[in-house]
mmCIF file of C-alpha atoms and ligand atoms in Angstrom:
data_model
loop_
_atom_site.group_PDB
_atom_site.id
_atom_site.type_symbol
_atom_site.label_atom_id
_atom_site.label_comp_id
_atom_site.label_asym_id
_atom_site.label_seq_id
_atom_site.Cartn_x
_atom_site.Cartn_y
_atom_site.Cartn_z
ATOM 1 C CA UNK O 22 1.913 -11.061 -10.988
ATOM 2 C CA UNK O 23 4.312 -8.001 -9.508
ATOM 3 C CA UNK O 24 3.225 -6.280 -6.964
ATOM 4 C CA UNK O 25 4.957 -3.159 -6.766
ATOM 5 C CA UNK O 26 4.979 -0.271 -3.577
ATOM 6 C CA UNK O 27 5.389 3.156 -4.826
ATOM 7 C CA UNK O 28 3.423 4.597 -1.522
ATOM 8 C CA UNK O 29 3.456 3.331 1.792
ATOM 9 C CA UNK O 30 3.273 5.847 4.104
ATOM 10 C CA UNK O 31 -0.384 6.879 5.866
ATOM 11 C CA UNK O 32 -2.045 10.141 5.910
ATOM 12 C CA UNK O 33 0.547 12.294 5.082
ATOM 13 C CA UNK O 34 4.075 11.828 3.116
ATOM 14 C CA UNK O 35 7.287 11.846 5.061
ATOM 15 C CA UNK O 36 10.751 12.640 3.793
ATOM 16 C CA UNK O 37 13.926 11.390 5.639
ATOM 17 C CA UNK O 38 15.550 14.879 7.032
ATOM 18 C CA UNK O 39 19.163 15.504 7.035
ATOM 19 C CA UNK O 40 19.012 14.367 10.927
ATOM 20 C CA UNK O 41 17.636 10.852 10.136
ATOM 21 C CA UNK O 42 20.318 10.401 7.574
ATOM 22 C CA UNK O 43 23.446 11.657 9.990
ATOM 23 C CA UNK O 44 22.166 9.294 12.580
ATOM 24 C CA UNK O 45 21.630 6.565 9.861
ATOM 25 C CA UNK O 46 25.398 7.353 8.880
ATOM 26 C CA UNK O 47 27.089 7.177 12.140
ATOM 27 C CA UNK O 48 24.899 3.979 13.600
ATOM 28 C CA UNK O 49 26.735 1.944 10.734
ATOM 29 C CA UNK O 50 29.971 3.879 11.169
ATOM 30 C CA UNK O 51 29.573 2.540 14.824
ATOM 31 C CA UNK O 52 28.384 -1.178 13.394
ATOM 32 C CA UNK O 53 31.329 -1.169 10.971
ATOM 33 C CA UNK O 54 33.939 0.205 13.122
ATOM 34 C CA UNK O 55 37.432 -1.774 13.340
ATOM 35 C CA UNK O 56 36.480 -2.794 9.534
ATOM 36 C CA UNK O 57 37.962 -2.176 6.742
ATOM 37 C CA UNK O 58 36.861 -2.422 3.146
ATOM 38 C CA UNK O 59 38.908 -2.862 -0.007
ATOM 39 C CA UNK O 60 36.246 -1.621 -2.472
ATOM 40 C CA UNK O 61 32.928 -0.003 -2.625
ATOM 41 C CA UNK O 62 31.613 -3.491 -3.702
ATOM 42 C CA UNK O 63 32.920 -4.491 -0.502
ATOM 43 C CA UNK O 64 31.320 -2.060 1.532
ATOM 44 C CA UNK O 65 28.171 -2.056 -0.290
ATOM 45 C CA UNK O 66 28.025 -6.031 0.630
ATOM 46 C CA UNK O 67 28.496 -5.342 4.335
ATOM 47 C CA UNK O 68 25.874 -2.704 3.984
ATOM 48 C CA UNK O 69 23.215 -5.156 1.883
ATOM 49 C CA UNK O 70 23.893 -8.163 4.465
ATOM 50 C CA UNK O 71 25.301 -7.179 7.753
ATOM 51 C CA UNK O 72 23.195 -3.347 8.749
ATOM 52 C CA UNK O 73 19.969 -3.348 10.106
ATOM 53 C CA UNK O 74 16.967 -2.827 7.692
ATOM 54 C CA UNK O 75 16.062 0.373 9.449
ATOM 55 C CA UNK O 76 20.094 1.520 8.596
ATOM 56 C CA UNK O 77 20.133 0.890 5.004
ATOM 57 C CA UNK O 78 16.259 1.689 4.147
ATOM 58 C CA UNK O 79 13.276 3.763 4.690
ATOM 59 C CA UNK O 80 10.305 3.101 4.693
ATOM 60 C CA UNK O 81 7.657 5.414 3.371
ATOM 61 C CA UNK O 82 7.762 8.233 1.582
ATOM 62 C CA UNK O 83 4.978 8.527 -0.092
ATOM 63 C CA UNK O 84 1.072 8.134 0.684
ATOM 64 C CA UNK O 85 -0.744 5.431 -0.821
ATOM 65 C CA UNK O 86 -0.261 3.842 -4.293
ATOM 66 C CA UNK O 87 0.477 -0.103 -4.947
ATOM 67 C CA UNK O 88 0.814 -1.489 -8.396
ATOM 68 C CA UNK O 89 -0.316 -4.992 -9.849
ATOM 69 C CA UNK O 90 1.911 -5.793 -12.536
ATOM 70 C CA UNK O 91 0.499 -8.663 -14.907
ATOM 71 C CA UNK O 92 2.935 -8.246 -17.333
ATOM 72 C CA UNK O 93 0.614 -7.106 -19.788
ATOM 73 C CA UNK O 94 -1.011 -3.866 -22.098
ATOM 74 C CA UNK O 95 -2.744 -2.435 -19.163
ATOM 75 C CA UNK O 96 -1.756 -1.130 -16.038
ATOM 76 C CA UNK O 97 -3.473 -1.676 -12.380
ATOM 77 C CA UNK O 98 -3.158 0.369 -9.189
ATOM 78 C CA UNK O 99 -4.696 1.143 -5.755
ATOM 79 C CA UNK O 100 -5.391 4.736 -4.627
ATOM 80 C CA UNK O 101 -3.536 7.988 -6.096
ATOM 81 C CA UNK O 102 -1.705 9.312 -3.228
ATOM 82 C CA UNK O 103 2.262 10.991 -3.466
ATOM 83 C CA UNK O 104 3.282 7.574 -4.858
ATOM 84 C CA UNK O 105 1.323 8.106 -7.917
ATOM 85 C CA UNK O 106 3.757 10.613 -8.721
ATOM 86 C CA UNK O 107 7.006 8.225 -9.104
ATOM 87 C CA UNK O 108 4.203 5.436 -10.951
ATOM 88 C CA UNK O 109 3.663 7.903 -13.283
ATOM 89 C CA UNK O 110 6.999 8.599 -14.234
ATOM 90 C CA UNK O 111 7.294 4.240 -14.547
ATOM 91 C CA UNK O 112 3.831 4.441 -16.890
ATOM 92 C CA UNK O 113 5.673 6.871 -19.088
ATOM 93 C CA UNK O 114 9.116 5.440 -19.669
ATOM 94 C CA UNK O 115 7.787 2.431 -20.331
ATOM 95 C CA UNK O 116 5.353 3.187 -22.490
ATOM 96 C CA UNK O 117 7.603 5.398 -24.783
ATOM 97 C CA UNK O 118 5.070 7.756 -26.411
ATOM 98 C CA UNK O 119 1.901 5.308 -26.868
ATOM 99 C CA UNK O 120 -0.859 6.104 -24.091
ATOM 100 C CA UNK O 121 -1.780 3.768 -21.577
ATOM 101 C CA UNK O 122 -4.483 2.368 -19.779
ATOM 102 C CA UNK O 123 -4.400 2.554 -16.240
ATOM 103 C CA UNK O 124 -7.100 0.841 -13.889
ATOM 104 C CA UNK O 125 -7.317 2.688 -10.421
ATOM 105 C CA UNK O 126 -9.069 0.768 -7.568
ATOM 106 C CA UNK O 127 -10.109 3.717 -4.906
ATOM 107 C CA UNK O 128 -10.301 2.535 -1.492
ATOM 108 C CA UNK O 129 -11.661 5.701 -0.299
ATOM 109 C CA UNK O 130 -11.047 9.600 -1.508
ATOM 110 C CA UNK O 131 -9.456 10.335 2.145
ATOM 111 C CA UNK O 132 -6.750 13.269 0.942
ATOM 112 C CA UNK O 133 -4.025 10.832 1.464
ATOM 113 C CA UNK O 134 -5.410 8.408 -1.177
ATOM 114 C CA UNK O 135 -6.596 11.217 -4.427
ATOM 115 C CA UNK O 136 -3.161 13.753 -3.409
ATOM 116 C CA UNK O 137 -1.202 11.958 -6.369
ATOM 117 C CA UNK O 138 -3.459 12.107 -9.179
ATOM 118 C CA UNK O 139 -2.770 15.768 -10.269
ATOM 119 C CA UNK O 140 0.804 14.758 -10.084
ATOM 120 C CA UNK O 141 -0.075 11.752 -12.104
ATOM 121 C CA UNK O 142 1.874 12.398 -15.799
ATOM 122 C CA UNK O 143 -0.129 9.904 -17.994
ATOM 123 C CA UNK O 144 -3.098 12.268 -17.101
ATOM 124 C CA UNK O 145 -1.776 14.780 -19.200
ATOM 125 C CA UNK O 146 -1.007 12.353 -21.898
ATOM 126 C CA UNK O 147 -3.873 12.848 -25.033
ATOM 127 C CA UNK O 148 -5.081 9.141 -25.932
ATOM 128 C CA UNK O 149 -4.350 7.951 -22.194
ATOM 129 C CA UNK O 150 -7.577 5.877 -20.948
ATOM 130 C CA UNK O 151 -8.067 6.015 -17.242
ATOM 131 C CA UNK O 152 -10.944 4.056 -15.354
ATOM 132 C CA UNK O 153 -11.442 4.854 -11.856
ATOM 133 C CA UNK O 154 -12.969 2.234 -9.719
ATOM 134 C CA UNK O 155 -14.729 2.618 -6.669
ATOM 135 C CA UNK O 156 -18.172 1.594 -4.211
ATOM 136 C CA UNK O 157 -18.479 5.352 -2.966
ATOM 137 C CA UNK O 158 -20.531 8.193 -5.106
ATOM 138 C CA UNK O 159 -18.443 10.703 -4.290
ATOM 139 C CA UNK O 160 -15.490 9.522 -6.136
ATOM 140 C CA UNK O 161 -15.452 11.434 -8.866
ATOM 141 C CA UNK O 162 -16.621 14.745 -7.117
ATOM 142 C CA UNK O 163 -13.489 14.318 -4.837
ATOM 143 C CA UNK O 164 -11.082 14.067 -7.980
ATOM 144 C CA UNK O 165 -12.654 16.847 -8.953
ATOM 145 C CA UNK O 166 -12.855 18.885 -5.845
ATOM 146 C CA UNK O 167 -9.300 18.607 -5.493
ATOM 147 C CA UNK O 168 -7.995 20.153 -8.795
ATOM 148 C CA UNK O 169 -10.027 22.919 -8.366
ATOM 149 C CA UNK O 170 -9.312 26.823 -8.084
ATOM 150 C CA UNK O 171 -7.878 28.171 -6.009
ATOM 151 C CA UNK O 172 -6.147 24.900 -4.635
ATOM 152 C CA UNK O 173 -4.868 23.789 -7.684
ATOM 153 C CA UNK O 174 -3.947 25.411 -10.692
ATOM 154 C CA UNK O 175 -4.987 22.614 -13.559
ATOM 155 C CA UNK O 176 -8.515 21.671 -13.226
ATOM 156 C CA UNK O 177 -10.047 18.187 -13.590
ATOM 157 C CA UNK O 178 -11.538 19.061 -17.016
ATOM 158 C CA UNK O 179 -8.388 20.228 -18.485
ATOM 159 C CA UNK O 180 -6.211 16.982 -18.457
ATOM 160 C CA UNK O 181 -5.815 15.415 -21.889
ATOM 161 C CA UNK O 182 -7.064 11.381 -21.288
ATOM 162 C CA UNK O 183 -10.063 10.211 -21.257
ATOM 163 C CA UNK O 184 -10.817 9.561 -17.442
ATOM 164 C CA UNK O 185 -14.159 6.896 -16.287
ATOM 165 C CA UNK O 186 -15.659 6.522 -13.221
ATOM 166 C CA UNK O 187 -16.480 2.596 -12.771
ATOM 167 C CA UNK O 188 -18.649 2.081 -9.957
ATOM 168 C CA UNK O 189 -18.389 -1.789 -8.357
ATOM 169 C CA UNK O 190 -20.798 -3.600 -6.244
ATOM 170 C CA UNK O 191 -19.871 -4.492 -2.652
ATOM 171 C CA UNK O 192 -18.499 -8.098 -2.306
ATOM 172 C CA UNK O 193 -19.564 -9.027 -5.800
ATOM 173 C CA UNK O 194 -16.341 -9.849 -8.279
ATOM 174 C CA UNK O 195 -16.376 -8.335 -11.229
ATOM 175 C CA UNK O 196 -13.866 -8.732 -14.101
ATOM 176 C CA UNK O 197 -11.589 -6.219 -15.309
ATOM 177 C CA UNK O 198 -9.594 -6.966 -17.866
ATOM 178 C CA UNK O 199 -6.613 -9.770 -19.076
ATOM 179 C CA UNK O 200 -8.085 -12.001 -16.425
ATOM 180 C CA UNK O 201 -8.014 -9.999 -13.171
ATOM 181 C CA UNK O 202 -11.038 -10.437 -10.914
ATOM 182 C CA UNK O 203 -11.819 -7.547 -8.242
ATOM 183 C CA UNK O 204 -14.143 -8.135 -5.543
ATOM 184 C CA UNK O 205 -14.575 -5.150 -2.779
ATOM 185 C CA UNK O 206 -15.463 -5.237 1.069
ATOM 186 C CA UNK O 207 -16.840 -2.506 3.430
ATOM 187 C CA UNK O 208 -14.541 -1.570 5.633
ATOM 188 C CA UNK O 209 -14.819 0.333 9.237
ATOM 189 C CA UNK O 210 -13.399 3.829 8.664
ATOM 190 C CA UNK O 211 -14.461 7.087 8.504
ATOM 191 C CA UNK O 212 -16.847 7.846 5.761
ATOM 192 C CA UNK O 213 -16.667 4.015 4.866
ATOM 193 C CA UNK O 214 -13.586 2.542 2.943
ATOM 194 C CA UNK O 215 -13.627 -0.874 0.928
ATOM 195 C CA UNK O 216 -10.829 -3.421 0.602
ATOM 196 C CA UNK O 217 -10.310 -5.125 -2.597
ATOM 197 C CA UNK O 218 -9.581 -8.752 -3.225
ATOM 198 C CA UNK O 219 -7.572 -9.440 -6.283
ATOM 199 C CA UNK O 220 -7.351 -12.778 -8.060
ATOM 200 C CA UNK O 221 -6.305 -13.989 -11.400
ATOM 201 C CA UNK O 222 -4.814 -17.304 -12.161
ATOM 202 C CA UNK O 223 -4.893 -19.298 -8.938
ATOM 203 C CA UNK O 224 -3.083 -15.986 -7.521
ATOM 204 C CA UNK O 225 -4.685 -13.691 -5.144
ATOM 205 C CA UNK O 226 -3.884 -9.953 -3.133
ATOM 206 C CA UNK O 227 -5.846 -8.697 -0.802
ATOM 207 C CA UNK O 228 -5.508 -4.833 -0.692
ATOM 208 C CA UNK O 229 -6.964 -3.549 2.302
ATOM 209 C CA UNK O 230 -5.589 -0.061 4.018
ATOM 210 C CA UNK O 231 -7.830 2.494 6.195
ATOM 211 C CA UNK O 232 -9.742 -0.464 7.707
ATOM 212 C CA UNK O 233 -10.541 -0.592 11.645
ATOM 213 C CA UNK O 234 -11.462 -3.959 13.346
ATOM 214 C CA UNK O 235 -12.989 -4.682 16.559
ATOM 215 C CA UNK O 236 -11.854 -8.570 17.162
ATOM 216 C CA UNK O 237 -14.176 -9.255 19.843
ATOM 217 C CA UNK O 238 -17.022 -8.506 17.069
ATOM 218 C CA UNK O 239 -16.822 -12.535 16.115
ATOM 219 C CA UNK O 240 -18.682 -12.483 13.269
ATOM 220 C CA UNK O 241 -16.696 -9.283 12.000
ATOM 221 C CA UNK O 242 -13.850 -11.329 12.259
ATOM 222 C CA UNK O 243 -14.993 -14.138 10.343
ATOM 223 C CA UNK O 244 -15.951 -11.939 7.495
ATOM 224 C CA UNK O 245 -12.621 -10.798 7.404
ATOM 225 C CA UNK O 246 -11.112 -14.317 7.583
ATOM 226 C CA UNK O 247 -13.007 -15.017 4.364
ATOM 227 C CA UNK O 248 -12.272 -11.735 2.420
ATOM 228 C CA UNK O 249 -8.871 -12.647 3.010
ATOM 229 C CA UNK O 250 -8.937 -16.477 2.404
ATOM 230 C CA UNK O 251 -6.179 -18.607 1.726
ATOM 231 C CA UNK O 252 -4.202 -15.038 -0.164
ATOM 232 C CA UNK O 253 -0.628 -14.991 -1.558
ATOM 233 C CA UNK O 254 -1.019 -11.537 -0.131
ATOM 234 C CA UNK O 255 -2.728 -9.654 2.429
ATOM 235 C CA UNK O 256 -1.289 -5.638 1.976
ATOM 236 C CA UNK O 257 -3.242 -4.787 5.607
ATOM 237 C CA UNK O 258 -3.360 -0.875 7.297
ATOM 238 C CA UNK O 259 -0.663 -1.572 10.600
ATOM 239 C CA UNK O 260 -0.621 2.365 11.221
ATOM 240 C CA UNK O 261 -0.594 1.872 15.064
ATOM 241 C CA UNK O 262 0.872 -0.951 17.605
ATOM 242 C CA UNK O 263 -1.740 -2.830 19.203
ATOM 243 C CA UNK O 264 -1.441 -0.885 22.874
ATOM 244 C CA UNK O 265 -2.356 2.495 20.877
ATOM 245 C CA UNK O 266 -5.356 0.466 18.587
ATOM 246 C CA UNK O 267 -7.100 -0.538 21.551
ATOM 247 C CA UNK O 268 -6.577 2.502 23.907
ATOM 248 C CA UNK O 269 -6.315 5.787 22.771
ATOM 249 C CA UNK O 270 -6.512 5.479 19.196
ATOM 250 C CA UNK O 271 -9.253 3.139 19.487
ATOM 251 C CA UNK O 272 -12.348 4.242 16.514
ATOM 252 C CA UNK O 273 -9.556 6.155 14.944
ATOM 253 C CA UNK O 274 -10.333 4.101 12.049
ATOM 254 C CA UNK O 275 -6.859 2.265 12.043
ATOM 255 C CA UNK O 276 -5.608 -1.310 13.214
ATOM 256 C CA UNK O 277 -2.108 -2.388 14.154
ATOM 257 C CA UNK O 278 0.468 -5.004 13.277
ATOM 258 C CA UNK O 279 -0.767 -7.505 15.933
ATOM 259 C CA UNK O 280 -4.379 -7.704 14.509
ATOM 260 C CA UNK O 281 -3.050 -8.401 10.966
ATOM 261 C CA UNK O 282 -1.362 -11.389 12.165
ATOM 262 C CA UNK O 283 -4.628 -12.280 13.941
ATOM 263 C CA UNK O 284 -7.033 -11.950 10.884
ATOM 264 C CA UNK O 285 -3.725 -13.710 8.525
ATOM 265 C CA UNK O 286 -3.998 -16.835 10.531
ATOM 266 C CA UNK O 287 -7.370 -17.155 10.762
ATOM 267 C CA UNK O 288 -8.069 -16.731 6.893
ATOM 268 C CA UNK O 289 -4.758 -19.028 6.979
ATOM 269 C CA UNK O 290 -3.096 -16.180 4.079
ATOM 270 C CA UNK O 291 0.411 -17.041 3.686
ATOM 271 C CA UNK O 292 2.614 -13.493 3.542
ATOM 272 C CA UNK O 293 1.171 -10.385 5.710
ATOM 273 C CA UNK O 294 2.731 -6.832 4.333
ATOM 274 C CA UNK O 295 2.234 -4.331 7.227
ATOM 275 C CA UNK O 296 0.907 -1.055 5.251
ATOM 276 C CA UNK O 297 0.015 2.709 5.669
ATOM 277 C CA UNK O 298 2.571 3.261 8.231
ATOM 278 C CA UNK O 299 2.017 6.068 10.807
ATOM 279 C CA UNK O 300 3.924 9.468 9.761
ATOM 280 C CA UNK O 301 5.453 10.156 13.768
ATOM 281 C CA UNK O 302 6.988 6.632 13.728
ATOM 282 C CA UNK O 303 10.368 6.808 11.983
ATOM 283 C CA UNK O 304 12.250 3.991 10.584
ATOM 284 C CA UNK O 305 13.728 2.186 14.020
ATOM 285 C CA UNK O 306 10.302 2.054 15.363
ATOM 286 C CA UNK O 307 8.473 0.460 11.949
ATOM 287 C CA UNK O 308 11.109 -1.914 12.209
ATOM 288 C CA UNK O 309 10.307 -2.837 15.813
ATOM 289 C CA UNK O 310 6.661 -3.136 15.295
ATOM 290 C CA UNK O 311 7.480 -5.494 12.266
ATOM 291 C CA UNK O 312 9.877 -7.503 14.805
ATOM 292 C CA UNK O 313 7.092 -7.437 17.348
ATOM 293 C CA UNK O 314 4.786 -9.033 14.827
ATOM 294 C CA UNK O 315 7.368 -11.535 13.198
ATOM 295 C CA UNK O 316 7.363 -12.892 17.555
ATOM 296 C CA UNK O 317 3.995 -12.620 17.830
ATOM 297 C CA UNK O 318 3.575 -14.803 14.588
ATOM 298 C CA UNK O 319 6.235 -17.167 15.999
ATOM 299 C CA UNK O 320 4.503 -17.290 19.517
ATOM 300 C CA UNK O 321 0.775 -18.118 18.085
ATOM 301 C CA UNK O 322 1.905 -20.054 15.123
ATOM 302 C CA UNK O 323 -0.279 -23.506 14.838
ATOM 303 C CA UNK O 324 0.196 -25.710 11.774
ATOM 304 C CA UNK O 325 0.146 -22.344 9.495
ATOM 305 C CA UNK O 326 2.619 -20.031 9.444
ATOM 306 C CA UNK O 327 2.655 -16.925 7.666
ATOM 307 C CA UNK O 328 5.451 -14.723 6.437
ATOM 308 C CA UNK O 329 5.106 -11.045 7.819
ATOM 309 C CA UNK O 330 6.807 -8.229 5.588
ATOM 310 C CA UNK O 331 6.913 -4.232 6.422
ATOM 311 C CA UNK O 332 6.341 -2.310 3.033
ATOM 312 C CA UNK O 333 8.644 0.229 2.227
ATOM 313 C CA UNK O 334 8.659 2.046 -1.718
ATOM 314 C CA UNK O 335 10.588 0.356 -3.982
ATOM 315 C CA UNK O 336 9.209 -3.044 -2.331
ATOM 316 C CA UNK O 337 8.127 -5.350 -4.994
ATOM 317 C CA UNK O 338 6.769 -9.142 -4.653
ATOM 318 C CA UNK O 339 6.797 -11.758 -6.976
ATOM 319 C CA UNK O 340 3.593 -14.370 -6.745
HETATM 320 ZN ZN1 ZN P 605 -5.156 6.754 4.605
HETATM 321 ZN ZN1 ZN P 606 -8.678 7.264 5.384
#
């Protein structure tokens, strides 16, 4: 399985402005100054090994959207927002004229999550089959709210594929299709949001964004620890640094880097990828809160440790 980030950015998308890439430019300039390179190879090797992440990268972009790529017919992906854009663009090359089906797992219909899906191209494919999963009942009202007049100019009823709403039970699993198993949990967030454990073939991803927790709630805790059991993955909502989840952003219906490593080591998962990252922080600060919880890790590891990512688009992970 491929997991693949084409949205990682919370709430609202984020572009890198012509500021962010001078001062990108002339920190490296700086780094590689009394260097010289023979070749673009050359330089692009310094660049790949010797810059900071925060230098050479961004991280998101886009709102929302991670792909599970079983190398099969059928395609699998959580929440539509921005980044459903660029997956749709993927769906179609690859596909090369024959429709697709494409699963969607909705963690909530929060703007940030649906914004993609009129953007989405194999919606406006004829012979496309889209399922929409979800626990809430106003998932398909929001798809359709969205698209219509005057805030959109195509409405719902107009795209060509044939688009189902799958409703799932609360932490029951339920089999989709080539051999994927989904099993969602009710998360604290505004309006309710569910996480979604993933497993197929001794492999499992836990996919869960929008999610508050309240640690000293023990028995919340644990039923976190078990949703996220023994993953290969936990993809976990870090929008805000611990300091700003317990203070002023507390019940903002977020959590922070620290409390992902918390909730990783209990459930003993073995790679944490920091998710839904907060639109003011730019790309220096995600990189510090993803050092901060890389220490942290180090400080409180026991017998376990975990491997602690920050996801960016573009990111992909093999398991
Ligand atoms: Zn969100
Ligand atoms: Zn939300």
């Amino acid at each position: 399985m491929r997991i693949r980030f084409w949205g990682t950015r919370g709430s609202i998308p984020v572009a890198l402005t012509s500021a962010d890439i001078r001062d990108k430019l002339a920190r490296a300039l700086l780094e590689a100054s009394g260097r010289s390179f023979a070749s673009y190879e050359d330089a692009h090797a310094f660049a790949s090994s010797e810059l900071d992440f925060s230098l050479t990268h961004t991280f998101g972009g886009h709102t929302p959207c991670v792909e599970l790529d079983l190398g099969g017919e059928e395609y699998y992906v959580c929440d539509m927002g921005s980044g459903a854009r660029p997956f749709g663009v993927h769906v179609l090359a690859r596909q090369a004229r024959r429709p697709a089906t494409v699963n969607v797992f909705m963690s909530h219909v929060h703007w940030d999550h649906i914004m993609g899906f009129p953007f989405f191209g194999p919606a406006y494919v004829p012979g496309t089959k889209i399922r929409i999963h979800g626990c809430h009942d106003v998932v398909e009202q929001a798809f359709r709210l969205q698209q219509a007049a005057p805030c959109f100019p195509v409405d719902f009823a107009q795209l060509a594929a044939s688009i189902e709403f799958v409703k799932l039970e609360v932490d029951k699993p339920t089999a989709i299709s080539e051999g994927l198993t989904v099993t969602p949990h009710l998360q604290l967030h505004s309006g309710d949001s569910f996480g979604f454990r993933f497993e197929r073939h001794g492999k499992s991803v836990v996919y869960t964004t929008d999610s508050e927790h309240k640690l000293e709630n023990r028995a919340e805790a644990e039923g976190f620890a078990d949703f996220f059991r023994n993953a290969d993955v936990v993809i976990f909502d870090a929008m805000y640094a611990l300091a700003e989840a317990i203070s002023v952003k507390a019940d903002w219906g977020h959590s922070s880097n620290i409390v992902g490593v918390e909730l990783c080591q209990m459930a003993r998962a073995k790679h944490l990828v920091l998710f839904h990252h907060e639109p003011a922080n730019d790309d220096a600060t995600l990189e510090s809160l993803l050092k901060e919880a890389r220490r942290f890790e180090e400080l409180t590891r026991g017998d376990h440790s975990l491997k602690v990512s920050a996801a960016y688009d573009g990111l992909e992970i093999d398991l």
